[in-house]
mmCIF file of C-alpha atoms in Angstrom:
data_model
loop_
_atom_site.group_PDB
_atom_site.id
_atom_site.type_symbol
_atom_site.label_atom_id
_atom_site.label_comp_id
_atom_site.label_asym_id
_atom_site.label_seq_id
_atom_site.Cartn_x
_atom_site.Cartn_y
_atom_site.Cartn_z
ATOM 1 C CA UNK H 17 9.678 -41.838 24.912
ATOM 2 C CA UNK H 18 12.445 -42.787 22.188
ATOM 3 C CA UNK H 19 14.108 -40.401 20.056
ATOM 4 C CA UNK H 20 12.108 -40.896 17.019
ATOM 5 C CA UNK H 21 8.701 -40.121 18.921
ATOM 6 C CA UNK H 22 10.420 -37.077 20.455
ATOM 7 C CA UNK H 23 11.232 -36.109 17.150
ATOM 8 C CA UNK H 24 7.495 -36.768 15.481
ATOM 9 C CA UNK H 25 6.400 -34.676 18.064
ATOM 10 C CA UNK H 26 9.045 -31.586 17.436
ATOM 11 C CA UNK H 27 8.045 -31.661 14.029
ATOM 12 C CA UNK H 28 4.080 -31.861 14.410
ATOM 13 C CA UNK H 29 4.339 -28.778 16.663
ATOM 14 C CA UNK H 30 5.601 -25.988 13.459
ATOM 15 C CA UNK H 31 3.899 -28.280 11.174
ATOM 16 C CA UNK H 32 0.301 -27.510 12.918
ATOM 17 C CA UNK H 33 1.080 -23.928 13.615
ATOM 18 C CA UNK H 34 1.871 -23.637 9.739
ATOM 19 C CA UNK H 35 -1.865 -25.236 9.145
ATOM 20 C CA UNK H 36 -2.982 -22.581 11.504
ATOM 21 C CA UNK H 37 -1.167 -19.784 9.931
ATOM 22 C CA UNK H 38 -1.999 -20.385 6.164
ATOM 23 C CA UNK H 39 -5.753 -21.383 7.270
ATOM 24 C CA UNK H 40 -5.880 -17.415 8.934
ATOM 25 C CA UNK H 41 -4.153 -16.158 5.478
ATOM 26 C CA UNK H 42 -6.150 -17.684 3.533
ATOM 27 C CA UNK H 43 -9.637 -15.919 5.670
ATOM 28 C CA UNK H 44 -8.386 -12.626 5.594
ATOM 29 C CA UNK H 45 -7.424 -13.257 1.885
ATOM 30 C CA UNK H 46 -11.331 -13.516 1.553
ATOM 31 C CA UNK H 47 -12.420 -10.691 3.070
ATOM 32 C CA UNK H 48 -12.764 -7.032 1.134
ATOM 33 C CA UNK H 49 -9.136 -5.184 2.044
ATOM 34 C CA UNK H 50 -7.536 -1.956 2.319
ATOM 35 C CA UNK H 51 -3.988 -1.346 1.983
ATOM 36 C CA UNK H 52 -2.495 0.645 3.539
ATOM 37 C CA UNK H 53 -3.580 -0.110 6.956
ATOM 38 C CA UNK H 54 -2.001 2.948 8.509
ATOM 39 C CA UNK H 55 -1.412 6.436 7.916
ATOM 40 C CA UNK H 56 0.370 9.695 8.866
ATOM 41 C CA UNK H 57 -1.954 11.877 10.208
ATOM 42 C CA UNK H 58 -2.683 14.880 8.206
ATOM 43 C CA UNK H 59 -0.493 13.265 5.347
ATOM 44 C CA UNK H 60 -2.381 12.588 1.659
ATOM 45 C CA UNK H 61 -2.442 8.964 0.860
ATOM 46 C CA UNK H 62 -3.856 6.218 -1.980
ATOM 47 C CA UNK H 63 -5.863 3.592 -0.198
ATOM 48 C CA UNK H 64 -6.329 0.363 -2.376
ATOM 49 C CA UNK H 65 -9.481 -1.653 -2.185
ATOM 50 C CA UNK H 66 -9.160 -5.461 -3.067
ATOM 51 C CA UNK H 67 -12.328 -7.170 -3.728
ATOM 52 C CA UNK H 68 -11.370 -10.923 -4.573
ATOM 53 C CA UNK H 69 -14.169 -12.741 -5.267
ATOM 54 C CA UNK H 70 -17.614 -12.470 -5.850
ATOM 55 C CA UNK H 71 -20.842 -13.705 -3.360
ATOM 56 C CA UNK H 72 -21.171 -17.064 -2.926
ATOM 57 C CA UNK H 73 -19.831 -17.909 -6.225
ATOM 58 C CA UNK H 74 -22.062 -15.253 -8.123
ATOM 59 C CA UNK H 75 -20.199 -12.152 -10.305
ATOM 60 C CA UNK H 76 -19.898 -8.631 -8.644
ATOM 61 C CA UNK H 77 -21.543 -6.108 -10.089
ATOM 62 C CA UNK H 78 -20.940 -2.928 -7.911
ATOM 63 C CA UNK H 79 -18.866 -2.346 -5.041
ATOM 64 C CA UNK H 80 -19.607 0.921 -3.091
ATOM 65 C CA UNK H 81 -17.417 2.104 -0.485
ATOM 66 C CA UNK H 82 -18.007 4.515 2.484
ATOM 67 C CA UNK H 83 -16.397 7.637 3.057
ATOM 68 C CA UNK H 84 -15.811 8.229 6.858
ATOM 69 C CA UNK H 85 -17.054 11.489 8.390
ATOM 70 C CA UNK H 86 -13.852 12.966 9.033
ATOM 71 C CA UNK H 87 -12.958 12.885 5.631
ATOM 72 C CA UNK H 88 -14.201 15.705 3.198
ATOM 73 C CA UNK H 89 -13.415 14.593 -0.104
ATOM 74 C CA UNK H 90 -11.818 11.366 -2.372
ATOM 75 C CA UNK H 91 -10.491 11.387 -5.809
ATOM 76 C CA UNK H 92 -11.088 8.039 -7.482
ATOM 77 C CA UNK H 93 -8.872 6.392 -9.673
ATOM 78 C CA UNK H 94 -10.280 5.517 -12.868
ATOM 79 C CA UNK H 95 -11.017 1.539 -14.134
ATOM 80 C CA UNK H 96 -11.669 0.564 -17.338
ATOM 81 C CA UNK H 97 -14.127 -2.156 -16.381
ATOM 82 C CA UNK H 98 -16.434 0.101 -13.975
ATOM 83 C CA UNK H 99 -18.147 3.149 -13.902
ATOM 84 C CA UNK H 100 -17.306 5.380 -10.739
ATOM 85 C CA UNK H 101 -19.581 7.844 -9.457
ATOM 86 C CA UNK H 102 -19.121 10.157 -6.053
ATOM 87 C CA UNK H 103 -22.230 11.103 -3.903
ATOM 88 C CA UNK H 104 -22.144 14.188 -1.675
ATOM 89 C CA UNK H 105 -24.206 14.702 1.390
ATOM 90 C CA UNK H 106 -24.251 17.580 3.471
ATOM 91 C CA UNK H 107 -22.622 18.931 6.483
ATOM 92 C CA UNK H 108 -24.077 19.217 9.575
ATOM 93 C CA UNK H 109 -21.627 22.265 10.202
ATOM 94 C CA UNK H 110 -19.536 24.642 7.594
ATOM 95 C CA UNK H 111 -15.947 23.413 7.623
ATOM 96 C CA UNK H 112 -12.741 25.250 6.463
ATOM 97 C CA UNK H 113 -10.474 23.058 4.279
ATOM 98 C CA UNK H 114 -6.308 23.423 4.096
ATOM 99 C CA UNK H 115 -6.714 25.901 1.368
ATOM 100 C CA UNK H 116 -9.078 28.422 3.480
ATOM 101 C CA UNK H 117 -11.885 27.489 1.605
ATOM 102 C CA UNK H 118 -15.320 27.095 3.455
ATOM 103 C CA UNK H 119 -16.690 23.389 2.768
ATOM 104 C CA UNK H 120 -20.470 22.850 2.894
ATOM 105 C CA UNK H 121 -20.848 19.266 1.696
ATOM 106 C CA UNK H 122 -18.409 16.295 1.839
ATOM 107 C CA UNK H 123 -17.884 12.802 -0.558
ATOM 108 C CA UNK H 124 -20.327 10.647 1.390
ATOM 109 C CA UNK H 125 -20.072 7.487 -1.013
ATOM 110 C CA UNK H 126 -18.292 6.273 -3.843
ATOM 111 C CA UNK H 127 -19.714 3.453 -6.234
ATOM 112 C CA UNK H 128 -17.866 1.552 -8.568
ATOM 113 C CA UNK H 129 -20.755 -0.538 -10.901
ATOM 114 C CA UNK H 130 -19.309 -3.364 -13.406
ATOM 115 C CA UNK H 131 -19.654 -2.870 -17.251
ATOM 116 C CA UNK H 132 -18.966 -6.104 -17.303
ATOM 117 C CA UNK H 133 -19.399 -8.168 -13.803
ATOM 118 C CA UNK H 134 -16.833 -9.589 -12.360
ATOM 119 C CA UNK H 135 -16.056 -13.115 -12.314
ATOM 120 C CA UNK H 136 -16.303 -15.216 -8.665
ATOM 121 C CA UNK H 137 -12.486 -16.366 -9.894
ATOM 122 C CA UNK H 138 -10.916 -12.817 -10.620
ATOM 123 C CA UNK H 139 -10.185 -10.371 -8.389
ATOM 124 C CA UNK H 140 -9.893 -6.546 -9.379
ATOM 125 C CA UNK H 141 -9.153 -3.144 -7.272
ATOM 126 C CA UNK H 142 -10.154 0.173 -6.514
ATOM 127 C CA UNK H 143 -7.833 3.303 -5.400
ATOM 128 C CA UNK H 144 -9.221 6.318 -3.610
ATOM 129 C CA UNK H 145 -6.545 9.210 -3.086
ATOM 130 C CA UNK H 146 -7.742 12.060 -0.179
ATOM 131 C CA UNK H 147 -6.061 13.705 2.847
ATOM 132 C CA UNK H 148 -6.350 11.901 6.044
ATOM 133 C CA UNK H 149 -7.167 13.912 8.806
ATOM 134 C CA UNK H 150 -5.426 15.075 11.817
ATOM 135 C CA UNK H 151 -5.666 13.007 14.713
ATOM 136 C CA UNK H 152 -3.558 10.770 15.427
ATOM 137 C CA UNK H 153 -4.341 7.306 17.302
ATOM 138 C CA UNK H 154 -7.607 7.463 15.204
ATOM 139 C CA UNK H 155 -8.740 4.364 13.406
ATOM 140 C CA UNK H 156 -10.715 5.252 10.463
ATOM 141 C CA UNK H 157 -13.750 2.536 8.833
ATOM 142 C CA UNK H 158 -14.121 2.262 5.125
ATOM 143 C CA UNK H 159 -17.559 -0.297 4.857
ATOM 144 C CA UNK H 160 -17.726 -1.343 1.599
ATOM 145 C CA UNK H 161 -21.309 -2.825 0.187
ATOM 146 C CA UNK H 162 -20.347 -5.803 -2.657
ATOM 147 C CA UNK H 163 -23.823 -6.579 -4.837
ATOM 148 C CA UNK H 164 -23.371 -8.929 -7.389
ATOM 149 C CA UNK H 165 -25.550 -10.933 -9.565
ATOM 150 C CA UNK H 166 -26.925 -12.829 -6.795
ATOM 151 C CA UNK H 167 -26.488 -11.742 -3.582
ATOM 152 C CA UNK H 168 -25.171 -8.860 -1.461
ATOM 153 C CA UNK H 169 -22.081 -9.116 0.889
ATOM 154 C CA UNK H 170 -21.758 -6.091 3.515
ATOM 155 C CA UNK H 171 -18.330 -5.632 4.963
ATOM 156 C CA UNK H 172 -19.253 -3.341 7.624
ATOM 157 C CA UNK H 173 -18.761 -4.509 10.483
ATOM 158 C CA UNK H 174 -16.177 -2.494 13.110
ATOM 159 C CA UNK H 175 -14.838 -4.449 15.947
ATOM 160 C CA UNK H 176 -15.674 -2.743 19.480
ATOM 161 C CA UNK H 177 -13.453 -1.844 22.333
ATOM 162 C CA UNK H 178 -11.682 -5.128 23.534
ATOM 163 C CA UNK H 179 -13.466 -6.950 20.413
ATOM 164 C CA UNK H 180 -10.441 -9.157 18.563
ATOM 165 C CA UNK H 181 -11.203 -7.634 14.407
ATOM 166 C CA UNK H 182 -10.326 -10.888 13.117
ATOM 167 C CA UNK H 183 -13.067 -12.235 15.143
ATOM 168 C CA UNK H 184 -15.694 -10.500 12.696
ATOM 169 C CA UNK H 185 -17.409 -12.148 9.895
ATOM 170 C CA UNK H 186 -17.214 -9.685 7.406
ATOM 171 C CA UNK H 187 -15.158 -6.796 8.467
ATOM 172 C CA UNK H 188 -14.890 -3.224 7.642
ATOM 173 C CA UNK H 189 -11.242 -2.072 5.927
ATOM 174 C CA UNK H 190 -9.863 0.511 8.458
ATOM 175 C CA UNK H 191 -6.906 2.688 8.734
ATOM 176 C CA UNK H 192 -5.211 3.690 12.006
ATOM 177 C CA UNK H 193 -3.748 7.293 12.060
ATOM 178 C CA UNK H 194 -0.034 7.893 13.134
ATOM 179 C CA UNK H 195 1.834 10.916 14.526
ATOM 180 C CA UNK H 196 3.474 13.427 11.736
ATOM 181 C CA UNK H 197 6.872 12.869 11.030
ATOM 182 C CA UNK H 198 9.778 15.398 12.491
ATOM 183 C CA UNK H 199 10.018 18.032 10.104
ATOM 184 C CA UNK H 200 6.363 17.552 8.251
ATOM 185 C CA UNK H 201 4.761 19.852 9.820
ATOM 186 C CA UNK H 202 2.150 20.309 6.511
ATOM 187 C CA UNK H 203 1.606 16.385 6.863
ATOM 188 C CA UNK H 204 2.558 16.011 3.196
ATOM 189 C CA UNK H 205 4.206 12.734 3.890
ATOM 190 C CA UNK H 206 7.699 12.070 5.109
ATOM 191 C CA UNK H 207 10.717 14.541 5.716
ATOM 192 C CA UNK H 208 12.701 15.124 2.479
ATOM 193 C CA UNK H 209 15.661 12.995 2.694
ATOM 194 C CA UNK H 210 19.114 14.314 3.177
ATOM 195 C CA UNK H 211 21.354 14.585 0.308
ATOM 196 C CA UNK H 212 24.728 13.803 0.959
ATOM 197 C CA UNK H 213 27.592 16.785 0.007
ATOM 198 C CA UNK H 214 28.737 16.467 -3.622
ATOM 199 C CA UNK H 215 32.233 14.464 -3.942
ATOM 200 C CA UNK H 216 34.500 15.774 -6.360
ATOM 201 C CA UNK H 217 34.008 13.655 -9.728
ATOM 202 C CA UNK H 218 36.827 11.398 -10.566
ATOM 203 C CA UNK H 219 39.320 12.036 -13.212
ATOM 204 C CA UNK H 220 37.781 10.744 -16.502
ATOM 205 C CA UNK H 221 38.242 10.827 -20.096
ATOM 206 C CA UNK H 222 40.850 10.478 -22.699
ATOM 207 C CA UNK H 223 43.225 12.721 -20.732
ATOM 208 C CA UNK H 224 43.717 10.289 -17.993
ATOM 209 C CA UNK H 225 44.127 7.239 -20.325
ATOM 210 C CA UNK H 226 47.361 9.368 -22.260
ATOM 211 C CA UNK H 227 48.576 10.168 -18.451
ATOM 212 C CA UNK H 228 48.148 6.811 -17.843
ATOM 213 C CA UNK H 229 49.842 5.341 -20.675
ATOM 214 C CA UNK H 230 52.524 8.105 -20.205
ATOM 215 C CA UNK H 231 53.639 6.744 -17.044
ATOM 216 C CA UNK H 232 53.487 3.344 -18.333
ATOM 217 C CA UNK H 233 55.837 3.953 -21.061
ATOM 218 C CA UNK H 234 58.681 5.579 -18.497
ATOM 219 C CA UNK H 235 57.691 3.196 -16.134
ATOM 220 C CA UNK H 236 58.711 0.009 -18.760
ATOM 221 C CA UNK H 237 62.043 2.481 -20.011
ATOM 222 C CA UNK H 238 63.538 2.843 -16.345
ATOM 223 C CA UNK H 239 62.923 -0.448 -16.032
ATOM 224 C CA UNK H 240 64.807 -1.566 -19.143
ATOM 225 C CA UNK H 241 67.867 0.887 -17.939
ATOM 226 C CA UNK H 242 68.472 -0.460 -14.420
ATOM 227 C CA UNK H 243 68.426 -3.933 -16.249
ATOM 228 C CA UNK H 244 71.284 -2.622 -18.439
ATOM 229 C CA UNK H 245 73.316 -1.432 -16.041
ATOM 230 C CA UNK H 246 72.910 -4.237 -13.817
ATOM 231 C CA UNK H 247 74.076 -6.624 -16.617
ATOM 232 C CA UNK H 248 77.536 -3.841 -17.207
ATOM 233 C CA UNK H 249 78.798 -4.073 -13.776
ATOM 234 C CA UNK H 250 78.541 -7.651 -13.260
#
């Protein structure tokens, strides 16, 4: 093998991994996401829905997205294109929330439908703020139902134990749960940060210029003297 075959070779090798690496970006890119994909247990978070295209080239018109069990209650964030509406459903068992309260019912499903549907071409996004709960290690599904004009695309499916996710067709957004942070114990996010000690503010203002100028001026004088003298005895 000469040199410049070696090299073809060295190059093809990143050069078909890059194929292979934009070609899996651009599949996941297709699929109905969820960002963040992790959370601190316990902790209140936004979770961001990305729906970026419509079904098989036909407009969405409503997107409706799953509330897992473990959560009690969402608060959507308003879009000017959609209506949003919240369905309940009712609890198996009486739960206590953070506040003491006793819950009876929970935020089962939440429905965004399209005042105006949205273009195969144009993506848009949905927020969803709640509390996640507390266990940690827990991966949490969020299967979200796109209809559109034509057409219905269910991204619900939930990869099982062993089962690679981006294996799946049309996967479910999920969000794995991680440990509370040192000194959260209320799993309202992360530990305050540390503020360093105050420092002593540095001289300012016109006082320092006239001190400054001051000792310029004697400065430039002694200067001028030991130049005089200097010239007298020589």
């Amino acid at each position: 093998m000469n040199i410049r075959q070696a090299s073809a070779r060295a190059l093809a090798v990143p050069a078909l991994a890059g194929v292979l690496l934009t070609a899996t970006a651009a599949a996941a890119s297709a699929h109905v996401t969820m960002s963040p994909s992790t959370g601190q247990a316990g902790a209140y978070t936004v979770l961001t829905f990305s729906v970026p295209h419509g079904c098989d080239g036909s407009a969405t018109t409503k997107v409706a997205i799953r509330i897992p069990e473990s959560v009690t209650t969402v608060t959507p964030t308003r879009n000017p294109f959609w209506k949003v509406e919240v369905a309940t459903e009712k609890l198996a068992q009486p739960v206590t929330d953070s506040h003491g309260n006793s819950i009876t019912e929970r935020d089962g499903t939440v429905t965004y439908t399209a005042i105006t549907p949205l273009p195969d071409k144009q993506r848009d996004t949905f927020e969803l703020s709640l509390k996640l709960p507390d266990t940690a290690g827990a991966t949490l599904a969020f299967p979200v139902v796109q209809t559109c004009q034509k057409g219905r695309t269910g991204w619900t499916e939930v990869a099982v134990n062993g089962q690679d996710a981006d294996s799946l067709e049309h996967p479910a957004p999920t969000l794995t749960l991680t440990k509370s942070e040192a000194g959260d114990p209320g799993g309202h996010g992360s530990a305050a940060p540390s503020v360093a000690p105050a420092q002593p503010a540095a001289a300012s203002g016109p006082d320092l210029g006239v001190y400054g100028l001051a000792a310029g001026v004697l400065g430039l004088a002694a200067g001028v003297a030991a130049l005089v003298r200097q010239r007298h005895t020589s």
